Amino acid sequence: MPRLQSGVWKHFTPAIKDGRESVMCNYCAKTYTKNATKMQVHLDKCKEYSVVSQQSPGPDGSSAASIPVPSFSYLPSANPGGQFLIDSVDQRSQAYADECLARAVYATSSPLTLTDNIYWKRFFSVLRPAYCPPTTEALSSNLLDCEYDRVQNQVHEAIGKSDSVTIVCSGFSNMKETGTIVYVVATPAPLFYKCTKTKEQTHSSTFIIEELKEIINEVGPQKVFAVITDDAPEMMTVWTQVEEAFPHILAIGCTACGIQQLFDDIVAQPSVKALCRRAEQVVRHVKEKKLLAETFRCWQTTKRRSNTPNGTTLALPTSSGWSGVLNMFNSLLEGQSSLQEMAVSPTLNVDASIRATLQDSTFWKGLMSSHNLLYLIGNSIDYMKREDAVLSGVVDMFSQLRYHIGASLSGSVLHSAEQKAVLTSLDRCQEFCVKPIHAAAYMLDPKYVGQQTLSGEQINSAYYVITNLSHHLNLDEGKVLGSFARFSAKQGLWKGAGIWSSCQHVSASTWWKGLCSSEPLSAIASAILQIPPTAGACERLWSRFCSTKIEGSFTADRAQKLVAVQANLNLLEPSDCDFAPLESEEERKVSFQSETQ
């Protein structure tokens, strides 16, 4: 078929004439036999087709793409007696549709190959036959660039409107592996700000300090109240120099990172390591022997519990973080009855060493006590990583953590020297995680008023933070401390019971801003209580950045832009201009009438 005729079929609709297969022109309704040459000759002479093909340019100077569409029951017809609607999309509408589609793809983390899928193509053709969706290449290049620039402008606008922000950064611990550092600006919503790709020679505290200073100056030093980092060794120097350069900014460590180190220290104790080895040997032995694995599965299925409806599956500590060891311990404890029955079964070939372990009550007692101790710490890590975790909760969490760890150690597998090592690690963890700003947040959170458990030294350090910030905000120090005294004593504004019950329904920073804005202490309290306790937002973005780069084979720059758009679109409120029509309603009516006449 000649090249000129290759697209002729779209201008005709299949029809039946005199019992024979025919085609009908979509413009003049004349019928012909199915012959490409005759069909092309007809199009060359068809006056109605000539009018459509020579359609005048659109309002933006672009030619409109027109495609004839059969008027099924769900499509409007050109006129009451007509059979076809001529659908068209000008360049302006095409560009706007591409922008909206790209934004939806990015916001939902949908694959960029979505528009190449035949089912999506059919869906788009039903919605708007003349619309041609963007290619994967367009979604990952020019459309992504435009959306990234637009979203970043919104990020800077949101930062500009905020009266208190925190710089959160993470990735220093992984720099030698990935060379990637993620920076988030919490407003308090954790907005992705930038991602730095470093080189081997830049792995130093000097590079990190300069990066943080640059970001602080870009954001505006006057509204930055804290910097949060992970627990990399370089951080101690970074904290000192940031606080020297900006005296009102407090540098603190990620609470989740500190508690994770405590968890790792406990697992590294010889007694716990030995217990983990024995537990792993049991799991591997049962999983690797087909008969044992099948027997365990069957027995667990017949002994289902309400909390394990599908039975227990023995797990090896393959996952990262704290959950791997806990999953293994938990699977053994849930399958303890079946495992012990297998150990005494004369028909099952269980190795003597594994049989001895399964019949050892000390092993199971140690497994239970270690599981409870490690679960307590692991649960604290997860609690601190939650999006609703607050800075004031760190002090209360450590108070409870210290109490429960002390009670758990006495019945654990740890020897006396190991117990002392764990308590030393706990002290080190608390020193890293709890700073004067945490004490100030605890004292200013209305949920903890009357439950003060701080030492005199911590209370004095909290007063220093409040005084320092009052100077930074040009507030009268005496009035601020007087306001704090009335708050602590529940006098003046805080005398009634209603205002205290309200703090259970809103965040502490909103409570201070909304109900206590007339008090001199309000600006300081709301700023402190907006500071997040961890670098969890960075960790989540860093993981997404790595997976995006691997799954899509993106460059670092492409991956950064995609992650930034995906993350920030779901945090920023859509502006009215995102949904603004391309033209007024009256213009649309006139345009529609002109297209259908």
Short mmCIF file of C-alpha atoms in Angstrom, two decimals, residues 36 193 229 257 405 434 485 532:
data_model
loop_
_atom_site.label_atom_id
_atom_site.label_comp_id
_atom_site.label_asym_id
_atom_site.label_seq_id
_atom_site.Cartn_x
_atom_site.Cartn_y
_atom_site.Cartn_z
CA ALA A 36 -7.57 1.48 -0.21
CA TYR A 193 14.67 20.56 49.38
CA THR A 229 21.28 15.02 61.40
CA CYS A 257 19.37 6.65 64.93
CA ILE A 405 15.10 -1.85 80.34
CA VAL A 434 18.15 14.35 74.64
CA ALA A 485 5.41 30.93 84.94
CA PRO A 532 10.61 16.97 64.39
#
